[in-house]
Short mmCIF file of C-alpha atoms and ligand atoms in Angstrom, two decimals:
data_model
loop_
_atom_site.label_atom_id
_atom_site.label_comp_id
_atom_site.label_asym_id
_atom_site.label_seq_id
_atom_site.Cartn_x
_atom_site.Cartn_y
_atom_site.Cartn_z
CA MET A 1 54.04 -66.79 0.09
CA LYS A 2 50.88 -64.74 -0.34
CA LYS A 3 51.25 -63.30 -3.82
CA VAL A 4 53.02 -64.55 -6.93
CA LEU A 5 53.73 -62.67 -10.16
CA VAL A 6 53.80 -64.76 -13.32
CA ALA A 7 56.33 -63.27 -15.73
CA ASN A 8 54.86 -64.93 -18.79
CA ARG A 9 51.81 -65.12 -21.08
CA GLY A 10 49.53 -67.64 -22.80
CA GLU A 11 48.82 -71.14 -21.61
CA ILE A 12 51.76 -71.39 -19.19
CA ALA A 13 50.81 -68.20 -17.33
CA ILE A 14 47.32 -69.64 -16.81
CA ARG A 15 48.70 -73.07 -15.90
CA VAL A 16 50.90 -71.55 -13.17
CA MET A 17 48.13 -69.30 -11.82
CA ARG A 18 45.71 -72.25 -11.66
CA THR A 19 47.93 -73.96 -9.08
CA ALA A 20 48.69 -70.73 -7.22
CA LYS A 21 44.93 -70.17 -6.81
CA LYS A 22 44.44 -73.75 -5.67
CA MET A 23 47.08 -73.09 -2.98
CA GLY A 24 45.39 -69.85 -1.86
CA ILE A 25 48.10 -67.62 -3.32
CA LYS A 26 47.09 -64.35 -5.04
CA THR A 27 48.21 -63.91 -8.64
CA VAL A 28 49.61 -61.00 -10.64
CA ALA A 29 49.76 -61.07 -14.43
CA VAL A 30 51.96 -58.83 -16.55
CA TYR A 31 51.10 -58.14 -20.17
CA SER A 32 52.06 -56.27 -23.31
CA THR A 33 49.74 -53.94 -25.21
CA ILE A 34 48.77 -56.64 -27.71
CA ASP A 35 47.87 -59.06 -24.89
CA ARG A 36 45.55 -56.54 -23.18
CA HIS A 37 42.50 -58.81 -23.60
CA SER A 38 44.27 -62.15 -23.25
CA PRO A 39 42.85 -64.85 -20.98
CA HIS A 40 45.94 -64.80 -18.72
CA VAL A 41 45.20 -61.15 -17.92
CA LYS A 42 41.55 -61.87 -17.04
CA TYR A 43 42.47 -64.95 -15.05
CA ALA A 44 44.81 -63.11 -12.64
CA ASP A 45 43.73 -61.27 -9.47
CA GLU A 46 45.72 -58.22 -10.62
CA ALA A 47 47.30 -57.37 -13.96
CA VAL A 48 49.85 -54.76 -14.97
CA LEU A 49 50.74 -53.46 -18.44
CA ILE A 50 54.53 -53.63 -18.85
CA GLY A 51 55.16 -52.49 -22.40
CA GLU A 52 54.80 -52.85 -26.13
CA ALA A 53 54.24 -56.08 -28.03
CA PRO A 54 57.84 -57.01 -28.94
CA SER A 55 59.10 -59.14 -26.07
CA ASN A 56 62.26 -57.07 -25.64
CA GLN A 57 59.93 -54.18 -24.77
CA SER A 58 57.77 -56.20 -22.35
CA TYR A 59 58.16 -59.83 -21.24
CA LEU A 60 61.96 -59.64 -21.34
CA LEU A 61 62.23 -56.45 -19.25
CA GLY A 62 63.48 -57.91 -15.98
CA ASP A 63 63.96 -54.53 -14.29
CA ARG A 64 60.42 -53.40 -15.06
CA ILE A 65 58.94 -56.68 -13.89
CA ILE A 66 60.86 -56.41 -10.59
CA GLU A 67 59.55 -52.84 -10.21
CA VAL A 68 55.98 -54.07 -10.64
CA ALA A 69 56.59 -56.91 -8.19
CA LYS A 70 57.87 -54.50 -5.53
CA ARG A 71 55.07 -52.01 -6.07
CA LEU A 72 52.43 -54.74 -5.68
CA ASN A 73 54.11 -56.43 -2.70
CA VAL A 74 54.74 -59.65 -4.57
CA ASP A 75 56.57 -62.40 -2.66
CA ALA A 76 57.66 -64.56 -5.57
CA ILE A 77 58.04 -64.55 -9.36
CA HIS A 78 57.33 -67.58 -11.52
CA PRO A 79 59.03 -67.19 -14.91
CA GLY A 80 57.25 -70.00 -16.80
CA TYR A 81 59.33 -71.18 -19.78
CA GLY A 82 61.12 -69.08 -22.41
CA PHE A 83 61.48 -65.30 -21.77
CA LEU A 84 63.37 -64.80 -18.45
CA SER A 85 63.12 -68.39 -17.21
CA GLU A 86 66.77 -69.32 -17.84
CA ASN A 87 68.27 -65.89 -17.33
CA ALA A 88 70.73 -66.17 -14.44
CA ASP A 89 70.99 -62.38 -14.09
CA PHE A 90 67.23 -62.12 -13.64
CA ALA A 91 67.22 -64.89 -11.00
CA GLU A 92 69.95 -62.95 -9.20
CA LEU A 93 68.05 -59.68 -9.54
CA CYS A 94 65.08 -61.32 -7.81
CA GLU A 95 67.33 -62.57 -5.01
CA THR A 96 68.90 -59.12 -4.43
CA ASN A 97 65.42 -57.56 -4.34
CA ASN A 98 64.19 -60.05 -1.76
CA ILE A 99 61.76 -61.63 -4.16
CA ILE A 100 61.72 -65.42 -4.42
CA PHE A 101 62.60 -66.64 -7.93
CA ILE A 102 60.60 -69.85 -8.41
CA GLY A 103 63.41 -71.84 -9.95
CA PRO A 104 67.00 -72.85 -9.27
CA LYS A 105 69.71 -70.57 -7.92
CA SER A 106 71.48 -68.40 -10.50
CA HIS A 107 74.70 -70.42 -10.33
CA ALA A 108 72.92 -73.61 -11.46
CA ILE A 109 71.34 -71.70 -14.37
CA ARG A 110 74.77 -70.34 -15.30
CA ILE A 111 76.52 -73.71 -15.21
CA MET A 112 73.86 -75.42 -17.32
CA GLY A 113 73.72 -72.47 -19.72
CA SER A 114 77.24 -73.39 -20.77
CA LYS A 115 77.50 -76.92 -22.20
CA LEU A 116 81.23 -77.04 -21.35
CA ALA A 117 80.68 -75.86 -17.77
CA ALA A 118 77.95 -78.50 -17.47
CA LYS A 119 80.30 -81.27 -18.66
CA GLU A 120 82.92 -80.04 -16.18
CA ALA A 121 80.40 -79.95 -13.31
CA VAL A 122 79.15 -83.51 -13.84
CA LYS A 123 82.60 -85.03 -14.44
CA ALA A 124 82.96 -86.51 -10.97
CA TYR A 125 79.40 -87.90 -10.95
CA ASP A 126 79.70 -90.90 -13.24
CA ILE A 127 77.42 -89.58 -15.98
CA PRO A 128 77.69 -91.26 -19.39
CA MET A 129 78.65 -88.78 -22.10
CA VAL A 130 79.08 -89.01 -25.86
CA PRO A 131 82.79 -89.48 -26.75
CA GLY A 132 84.29 -86.09 -27.55
CA THR A 133 86.21 -83.13 -26.17
CA ASP A 134 85.31 -81.42 -22.91
CA GLU A 135 87.19 -78.18 -23.36
CA ALA A 136 86.82 -75.34 -25.85
CA ILE A 137 88.76 -76.11 -29.01
CA THR A 138 91.73 -73.79 -29.49
CA ASP A 139 94.01 -76.00 -31.60
CA ILE A 140 92.21 -77.09 -34.77
CA PRO A 141 94.81 -79.65 -36.02
CA GLU A 142 94.75 -81.25 -32.56
CA ALA A 143 90.93 -81.30 -32.62
CA LYS A 144 91.04 -82.95 -36.05
CA LYS A 145 93.22 -85.74 -34.63
CA ILE A 146 90.66 -86.32 -31.88
CA ALA A 147 87.87 -86.32 -34.48
CA LYS A 148 89.71 -89.02 -36.49
CA ASP A 149 90.12 -91.12 -33.34
CA ILE A 150 86.42 -90.81 -32.51
CA GLY A 151 85.46 -91.49 -36.12
CA PHE A 152 83.26 -89.48 -38.47
CA PRO A 153 80.57 -88.23 -38.62
CA ILE A 154 81.17 -85.90 -35.72
CA LEU A 155 79.19 -82.96 -34.44
CA ILE A 156 80.56 -79.51 -33.58
CA LYS A 157 78.54 -77.86 -30.82
CA ALA A 158 78.67 -74.34 -29.44
CA SER A 159 79.14 -74.27 -25.68
CA ALA A 160 76.66 -71.42 -25.38
CA GLY A 161 74.16 -73.18 -27.68
CA GLY A 162 71.55 -75.72 -26.70
CA GLY A 163 68.20 -76.95 -27.91
CA GLY A 164 69.85 -77.61 -31.27
CA LYS A 165 71.21 -74.09 -31.76
CA GLY A 166 74.85 -73.84 -32.82
CA MET A 167 75.38 -77.41 -34.08
CA ARG A 168 77.19 -78.57 -37.23
CA ILE A 169 77.61 -82.07 -38.58
CA VAL A 170 80.99 -82.94 -40.11
CA GLU A 171 80.61 -85.94 -42.38
CA ASN A 172 84.28 -86.53 -43.18
CA GLU A 173 87.83 -85.41 -42.56
CA SER A 174 88.09 -83.21 -45.65
CA GLU A 175 85.49 -80.73 -44.47
CA PHE A 176 86.71 -80.56 -40.87
CA GLU A 177 88.55 -77.21 -41.05
CA SER A 178 85.91 -75.39 -43.06
CA GLN A 179 83.06 -76.57 -40.82
CA MET A 180 85.08 -75.66 -37.73
CA ASP A 181 85.67 -72.12 -39.04
CA ARG A 182 81.96 -71.73 -39.76
CA ALA A 183 80.89 -73.15 -36.41
CA ILE A 184 83.16 -70.76 -34.51
CA SER A 185 82.08 -67.66 -36.42
CA GLU A 186 78.41 -68.66 -36.05
CA ALA A 187 78.89 -69.12 -32.31
CA VAL A 188 80.56 -65.71 -32.00
CA ASN A 189 77.72 -64.09 -33.95
CA ALA A 190 74.86 -65.88 -32.20
CA PHE A 191 76.11 -66.06 -28.61
CA GLY A 192 79.09 -63.70 -28.36
CA ASP A 193 81.09 -66.77 -27.33
CA GLY A 194 83.08 -68.74 -29.89
CA SER A 195 83.75 -71.74 -27.64
CA VAL A 196 82.95 -74.98 -29.45
CA PHE A 197 83.61 -78.66 -28.74
CA ILE A 198 83.18 -81.86 -30.70
CA GLU A 199 81.24 -85.06 -30.09
CA LYS A 200 80.70 -88.29 -31.94
CA TYR A 201 77.50 -87.90 -33.96
CA VAL A 202 74.88 -90.36 -32.73
CA THR A 203 73.07 -90.97 -36.01
CA SER A 204 69.61 -92.26 -35.06
CA PRO A 205 68.98 -91.26 -31.47
CA ARG A 206 65.86 -90.98 -29.42
CA HIS A 207 65.49 -87.93 -27.24
CA ILE A 208 64.60 -88.96 -23.73
CA GLU A 209 64.54 -86.52 -20.86
CA ILE A 210 64.13 -87.04 -17.13
CA GLN A 211 62.08 -84.73 -14.92
CA VAL A 212 63.81 -83.97 -11.63
CA MET A 213 62.71 -82.07 -8.55
CA ALA A 214 64.98 -80.94 -5.72
CA ASP A 215 64.32 -79.14 -2.45
CA THR A 216 66.60 -76.86 -0.42
CA HIS A 217 67.27 -79.63 2.12
CA GLY A 218 69.33 -81.82 -0.19
CA ASN A 219 66.52 -84.13 -1.33
CA ILE A 220 66.34 -84.87 -5.05
CA ILE A 221 63.86 -87.13 -6.83
CA HIS A 222 63.12 -87.89 -10.45
CA LEU A 223 59.67 -88.25 -11.95
CA PHE A 224 60.64 -90.64 -14.74
CA GLU A 225 61.10 -89.88 -18.40
CA ARG A 226 59.44 -88.14 -21.31
CA GLU A 227 59.99 -89.30 -24.87
CA CYS A 228 60.39 -86.24 -27.11
CA SER A 229 61.72 -87.69 -30.36
CA ILE A 230 58.81 -86.45 -32.51
CA GLN A 231 60.16 -83.02 -33.35
CA ARG A 232 60.85 -80.96 -36.42
CA ARG A 233 63.86 -78.69 -36.58
CA HIS A 234 64.30 -78.94 -32.81
CA GLN A 235 60.72 -77.94 -32.15
CA LYS A 236 58.95 -80.74 -30.32
CA VAL A 237 55.48 -81.57 -31.59
CA VAL A 238 54.41 -84.77 -29.82
CA GLU A 239 55.69 -85.89 -26.41
CA GLU A 240 54.76 -88.81 -24.21
CA ALA A 241 55.42 -90.45 -20.88
CA PRO A 242 56.58 -93.06 -20.22
CA SER A 243 58.80 -93.94 -23.19
CA SER A 244 57.80 -97.14 -24.93
CA VAL A 245 61.43 -98.29 -25.33
CA LEU A 246 62.93 -98.13 -21.86
CA THR A 247 63.36 -101.33 -19.90
CA PRO A 248 62.77 -101.01 -16.14
CA GLU A 249 66.54 -101.34 -15.58
CA ARG A 250 67.41 -98.60 -18.06
CA ARG A 251 64.72 -96.38 -16.54
CA VAL A 252 66.31 -96.71 -13.09
CA GLN A 253 69.81 -96.05 -14.47
CA MET A 254 68.70 -92.92 -16.34
CA GLY A 255 66.67 -91.63 -13.40
CA ASP A 256 69.61 -92.10 -11.04
CA ALA A 257 71.98 -90.40 -13.51
CA ALA A 258 69.60 -87.43 -13.79
CA VAL A 259 69.51 -87.09 -10.01
CA ARG A 260 73.32 -87.06 -9.96
CA VAL A 261 73.37 -84.30 -12.61
CA ALA A 262 71.05 -82.25 -10.38
CA LYS A 263 73.30 -82.92 -7.41
CA ALA A 264 76.38 -81.82 -9.40
CA CYS A 265 75.04 -78.25 -9.71
CA ASP A 266 73.24 -78.00 -6.32
CA TYR A 267 69.97 -77.92 -8.16
CA VAL A 268 66.77 -76.64 -6.53
CA GLY A 269 63.27 -76.87 -8.01
CA ALA A 270 62.00 -78.46 -11.22
CA GLY A 271 64.54 -79.32 -13.90
CA THR A 272 64.95 -81.58 -16.89
CA VAL A 273 67.98 -83.66 -17.79
CA GLU A 274 68.17 -84.46 -21.51
CA PHE A 275 69.70 -87.68 -22.77
CA LEU A 276 70.24 -89.26 -26.15
CA LEU A 277 69.48 -92.96 -26.44
CA ASP A 278 71.31 -94.73 -29.29
CA ASP A 279 70.07 -97.75 -31.23
CA GLU A 280 71.80 -100.09 -28.76
CA HIS A 281 70.04 -98.32 -25.89
CA ASN A 282 73.17 -96.66 -24.54
CA PHE A 283 72.29 -93.30 -23.04
CA TYR A 284 74.33 -90.10 -22.95
CA PHE A 285 73.86 -86.85 -21.05
CA LEU A 286 73.24 -83.89 -23.37
CA GLU A 287 72.17 -80.88 -21.33
CA MET A 288 70.01 -79.78 -18.44
CA ASN A 289 67.10 -77.38 -18.83
CA THR A 290 66.75 -75.30 -15.70
CA ARG A 291 63.05 -74.47 -16.03
CA LEU A 292 59.59 -76.00 -16.01
CA GLN A 293 59.22 -77.40 -19.53
CA VAL A 294 56.37 -77.07 -22.00
CA GLU A 295 55.77 -80.83 -21.88
CA HIS A 296 55.65 -81.13 -18.06
CA PRO A 297 51.95 -82.20 -18.03
CA VAL A 298 52.66 -85.73 -19.30
CA SER A 299 54.92 -86.28 -16.29
CA GLU A 300 52.31 -84.84 -13.93
CA ILE A 301 49.71 -87.21 -15.28
CA ILE A 302 51.70 -90.44 -15.07
CA THR A 303 53.04 -89.64 -11.58
CA ASN A 304 49.88 -88.03 -10.11
CA THR A 305 51.75 -84.88 -9.15
CA ASP A 306 51.38 -81.14 -9.66
CA LEU A 307 54.84 -79.91 -10.62
CA VAL A 308 53.95 -76.23 -10.16
CA GLU A 309 52.75 -77.00 -6.63
CA LEU A 310 56.03 -78.79 -5.93
CA GLN A 311 57.97 -75.83 -7.34
CA ILE A 312 56.09 -73.44 -5.05
CA ARG A 313 56.50 -75.64 -1.99
CA VAL A 314 60.23 -76.01 -2.61
CA ALA A 315 60.49 -72.23 -3.14
CA ARG A 316 58.81 -71.74 0.26
CA GLY A 317 61.56 -73.85 1.79
CA GLU A 318 59.43 -76.93 2.41
CA VAL A 319 60.79 -80.46 2.34
CA LEU A 320 59.68 -82.43 -0.75
CA PRO A 321 56.49 -84.28 0.22
CA TYR A 322 57.64 -87.41 -1.67
CA THR A 323 60.62 -89.71 -1.56
CA GLN A 324 61.70 -91.58 -4.69
CA ASP A 325 59.80 -94.72 -3.62
CA ASP A 326 56.52 -92.76 -3.51
CA ILE A 327 56.75 -91.98 -7.22
CA LYS A 328 55.26 -94.66 -9.48
CA ILE A 329 54.15 -94.68 -13.12
CA HIS A 330 50.37 -94.82 -13.65
CA GLY A 331 49.16 -95.27 -17.22
CA HIS A 332 50.32 -93.36 -20.26
CA ALA A 333 50.06 -89.73 -21.38
CA LEU A 334 50.51 -88.04 -24.77
CA GLU A 335 50.84 -84.36 -25.60
CA LEU A 336 50.34 -82.63 -28.94
CA ARG A 337 51.51 -79.05 -29.21
CA VAL A 338 48.85 -77.15 -31.11
CA TYR A 339 50.67 -74.47 -33.07
CA ALA A 340 49.23 -71.78 -35.32
CA GLU A 341 51.33 -73.17 -38.15
CA ASP A 342 50.43 -74.60 -41.53
CA PRO A 343 51.62 -78.20 -41.88
CA LEU A 344 50.79 -78.02 -45.60
CA ASN A 345 53.08 -75.02 -46.05
CA ASP A 346 56.34 -75.96 -44.34
CA PHE A 347 54.88 -75.16 -40.89
CA LEU A 348 54.96 -71.43 -41.57
CA PRO A 349 53.16 -69.37 -38.92
CA SER A 350 49.48 -69.10 -39.85
CA VAL A 351 48.20 -65.65 -38.97
CA GLY A 352 44.56 -64.79 -38.47
CA THR A 353 41.64 -64.82 -36.09
CA LEU A 354 40.24 -67.81 -34.22
CA GLU A 355 36.81 -67.58 -35.90
CA THR A 356 35.76 -70.84 -34.28
CA TYR A 357 37.53 -72.12 -31.21
CA LYS A 358 35.99 -75.05 -29.31
CA LEU A 359 38.03 -77.28 -27.03
CA PRO A 360 37.53 -81.02 -26.71
CA GLN A 361 36.65 -82.27 -23.25
CA GLY A 362 35.97 -85.48 -21.38
CA LYS A 363 37.66 -88.20 -19.40
CA GLY A 364 41.34 -88.61 -20.25
CA ILE A 365 41.59 -85.20 -21.95
CA ARG A 366 43.40 -82.13 -20.64
CA VAL A 367 43.89 -78.95 -22.63
CA ASP A 368 46.37 -76.36 -21.36
CA ASN A 369 45.08 -73.44 -23.36
CA GLY A 370 45.87 -69.75 -23.67
CA PHE A 371 43.31 -68.50 -26.20
CA GLU A 372 39.59 -68.04 -26.80
CA GLU A 373 37.22 -67.66 -29.74
CA GLY A 374 37.52 -64.34 -31.57
CA MET A 375 41.14 -63.71 -30.61
CA GLU A 376 43.98 -63.11 -33.01
CA ILE A 377 47.27 -64.99 -32.68
CA PRO A 378 49.94 -62.32 -32.18
CA ILE A 379 52.95 -62.58 -34.50
CA TYR A 380 55.33 -61.39 -31.79
CA TYR A 381 55.59 -64.59 -29.75
CA ASP A 382 55.82 -68.34 -30.04
CA PRO A 383 52.83 -69.51 -32.12
CA MET A 384 51.75 -72.27 -29.72
CA ILE A 385 48.03 -71.93 -28.98
CA SER A 386 47.59 -74.80 -26.56
CA LYS A 387 48.71 -78.26 -25.56
CA LEU A 388 46.32 -81.13 -26.11
CA ILE A 389 47.04 -83.88 -23.60
CA THR A 390 45.37 -87.29 -23.45
CA TYR A 391 45.89 -90.18 -21.07
CA GLY A 392 44.68 -93.66 -20.33
CA ASP A 393 45.70 -96.97 -18.83
CA SER A 394 47.73 -97.88 -21.90
CA ARG A 395 49.60 -96.16 -24.73
CA ASP A 396 47.01 -97.41 -27.24
CA GLU A 397 44.23 -95.87 -25.21
CA ALA A 398 46.05 -92.53 -25.00
CA ILE A 399 46.61 -92.60 -28.80
CA SER A 400 42.93 -93.42 -29.55
CA LEU A 401 41.82 -90.64 -27.24
CA MET A 402 44.21 -88.23 -28.95
CA LEU A 403 42.66 -89.04 -32.34
CA LYS A 404 39.18 -88.48 -30.93
CA ALA A 405 40.18 -85.27 -29.11
CA ILE A 406 41.72 -83.85 -32.29
CA LYS A 407 38.38 -84.49 -34.09
CA ASP A 408 36.53 -82.72 -31.27
CA TYR A 409 38.87 -79.70 -31.30
CA HIS A 410 37.22 -77.18 -33.62
CA ILE A 411 39.44 -74.42 -34.92
CA GLU A 412 38.52 -72.22 -37.87
CA GLY A 413 40.25 -69.11 -39.17
CA ILE A 414 43.83 -70.36 -39.04
CA GLN A 415 45.81 -73.49 -39.89
CA THR A 416 47.16 -75.59 -37.02
CA THR A 417 49.24 -78.68 -36.27
CA LEU A 418 46.09 -80.65 -35.33
CA PRO A 419 45.98 -82.62 -38.64
CA PHE A 420 49.68 -83.30 -38.26
CA GLY A 421 48.89 -84.82 -34.85
CA THR A 422 46.44 -87.18 -36.54
CA TYR A 423 49.10 -88.14 -39.08
CA VAL A 424 51.59 -88.99 -36.31
CA CYS A 425 49.05 -90.92 -34.22
CA GLU A 426 47.95 -93.00 -37.23
CA HIS A 427 51.48 -93.73 -38.39
CA GLU A 428 52.69 -97.31 -38.05
CA ALA A 429 56.16 -96.28 -36.85
CA PHE A 430 54.69 -94.15 -34.09
CA ARG A 431 52.09 -96.74 -33.08
CA SER A 432 54.67 -99.49 -32.88
CA GLY A 433 57.09 -97.29 -30.92
CA ASN A 434 59.77 -97.85 -33.53
CA PHE A 435 60.90 -94.29 -34.28
CA ASP A 436 63.71 -91.82 -33.57
CA THR A 437 64.39 -88.08 -33.85
CA HIS A 438 64.25 -88.34 -37.66
CA PHE A 439 60.56 -89.36 -37.71
CA VAL A 440 59.22 -86.13 -39.24
CA LYS A 441 62.00 -85.75 -41.81
CA ARG A 442 61.76 -89.44 -42.73
CA TYR A 443 58.00 -89.90 -42.97
CA TYR A 444 56.24 -86.59 -43.27
CA ALA A 445 55.33 -84.87 -46.52
CA PRO A 446 52.40 -82.45 -46.97
CA GLU A 447 50.86 -84.94 -49.44
CA ASN A 448 50.18 -87.23 -46.48
CA LEU A 449 47.78 -84.67 -45.00
CA LYS A 450 46.23 -83.96 -48.36
CA GLU A 451 45.47 -87.69 -48.62
CA GLN A 452 44.05 -87.59 -45.11
CA GLN A 453 41.91 -84.58 -45.99
CA LYS A 454 40.76 -86.16 -49.25
CA THR A 455 39.61 -89.24 -47.36
CA GLU A 456 37.76 -87.06 -44.87
CA ALA A 457 36.15 -85.02 -47.65
CA LYS A 458 35.04 -88.24 -49.36
CA ILE A 459 33.45 -89.54 -46.16
CA ALA A 460 31.69 -86.20 -45.61
CA ALA A 461 30.39 -86.26 -49.21
CA LEU A 462 29.09 -89.81 -48.79
CA ILE A 463 27.27 -88.92 -45.58
CA ALA A 464 25.74 -85.87 -47.25
CA LEU A 465 24.64 -87.98 -50.22
CA GLN A 466 23.10 -90.60 -47.98
CA ARG A 467 21.18 -87.95 -46.05
CA TYR A 468 20.01 -86.39 -49.28
CA LEU A 469 18.78 -89.72 -50.61
CA GLU A 470 16.96 -90.43 -47.36
CA GLU A 471 15.31 -87.02 -47.47
CA GLN A 472 14.23 -87.73 -51.01
CA LYS A 473 12.76 -91.05 -49.88
CA LEU A 474 10.81 -89.31 -47.07
CA LEU A 475 9.52 -86.74 -49.51
CA ARG A 476 8.42 -89.44 -51.91
CA ILE A 477 6.38 -91.41 -49.36
CA PRO A 478 3.16 -89.36 -49.81
CA ASN A 479 3.20 -90.21 -53.50
C1 MV4 B 501 73.40 -84.70 -30.57
C2 MV4 B 501 72.87 -85.52 -31.60
C3 MV4 B 501 73.63 -86.56 -32.05
N1 MV4 B 501 74.87 -86.78 -31.53
N2 MV4 B 501 74.62 -84.97 -30.08
C4 MV4 B 501 69.90 -81.48 -30.55
C5 MV4 B 501 69.38 -80.71 -29.42
C6 MV4 B 501 70.48 -80.60 -28.45
N3 MV4 B 501 70.00 -80.73 -27.13
C7 MV4 B 501 71.41 -81.70 -28.81
N4 MV4 B 501 70.94 -82.27 -30.03
C8 MV4 B 501 71.52 -83.35 -30.58
N5 MV4 B 501 72.73 -83.67 -30.09
C9 MV4 B 501 75.33 -85.98 -30.57
N6 MV4 B 501 76.54 -86.21 -30.08
C10 MV4 B 501 71.62 -85.22 -32.12
C11 MV4 B 501 70.94 -84.12 -31.61
C12 MV4 B 501 69.67 -83.89 -32.23
C13 MV4 B 501 68.49 -84.00 -31.53
C14 MV4 B 501 68.47 -84.31 -30.18
C15 MV4 B 501 67.30 -84.43 -29.51
C16 MV4 B 501 66.09 -84.23 -30.19
C17 MV4 B 501 66.09 -83.91 -31.49
C18 MV4 B 501 67.28 -83.79 -32.18
C19 MV4 B 501 67.24 -83.49 -33.53
C20 MV4 B 501 68.41 -83.36 -34.22
C21 MV4 B 501 69.61 -83.56 -33.57
#
């Protein structure tokens, strides 16, 4: 593999190219008109304009990207996350054009893209699943009987959904039919597939996912878990590894289950198996994400690995350089997603220019960044600017470093989720590890940040006053 095209933008395009360069592989960036001056374009050895700003006229144009790859003699395409990364047709298109798709085979993407096909595939592999149905519901009265047996509340999920899309809670029997009708019509509208199934609703779960890596020789390992419960409306904001709640026994059980899920779909490359953990620490398989995830750095840090390097090596047909016993947990890592969103205004996208943009640096700090000072945040794409990652020997150390790194991260011109990160890291529930997926809804209100900002303003005023008084004193000495 001599040349790789990265079919993505922003921090992840740079992240992937960084490892490609380290491995002596040439890099090709693709970009839209609005990204003309973006860092990922400058960072690449070659860069090609592929279209207009809207992603369906650029980053989602599989055919055009393949054309570019062929013209530039590219050996492999890395899709990053989002865009074409979980598009089975695109993976296939790469295969038929003799270009390596750095990811799993299209059939694994297809199976995991359908929640019902995924359940079917893992059936024979002893994977714990939430009580529910495992076929598309066709008979609503029959489904209602099952729901009563399981016990309310239940959740209706769209088979083609995922990541929280296409879900409906049914609190009690009386609303079963109406919610079912809505769920089916929503699924038809959103995915063109009205297949839905039901599950018992786990009321206060933690979201724990396992990183897996598989080669083409039948070897599969896991790289332990990430805790991703701090999210709002299915958008993760803070992630960490390892989870502070797993016992060593549970960790082994979940890791082994994740490896079996990967085996069930002949998985190749980097993947993530999502589980719910209930308040009694039972775990249940939810879905598998067939891509490199946003939050992969926390796993890299605690396992001393480079997941992009492993992806590339596996794509070249190499045997995984590690066995399961080689992978150990070292220390603790935290990640804060820095979004151009206003936490004081319902996390609405905050548009504008990065008037000041200075990254924190130092031991235990990693910033996976896609922007620089003076740039505007385009409205066309995900508003994530960077990922702020901190790590240390202990969770407390990683949290303290995160608080310090947030202070040292200077952004002016737009609002970001940095102050929200401070709120989370200072919160007792987060610090004690006693939280679930309802953390943000339960504890966060904009007033909390206003309090935080008031305190900071007060401290700043006191420092200014003290300086002023000292200056006055100095001036008075000659008298
Ligand atoms: C659930 C659940 C409770 N019970 N399934 C949301 C994302 C998608 N992967 C599945 N999700 C959930 N499935 C049952 N049976 C609660 C969620 C859920 C959730 C899961 C992980 C992280 C955040 C979440 C926020 C709300 C709901």
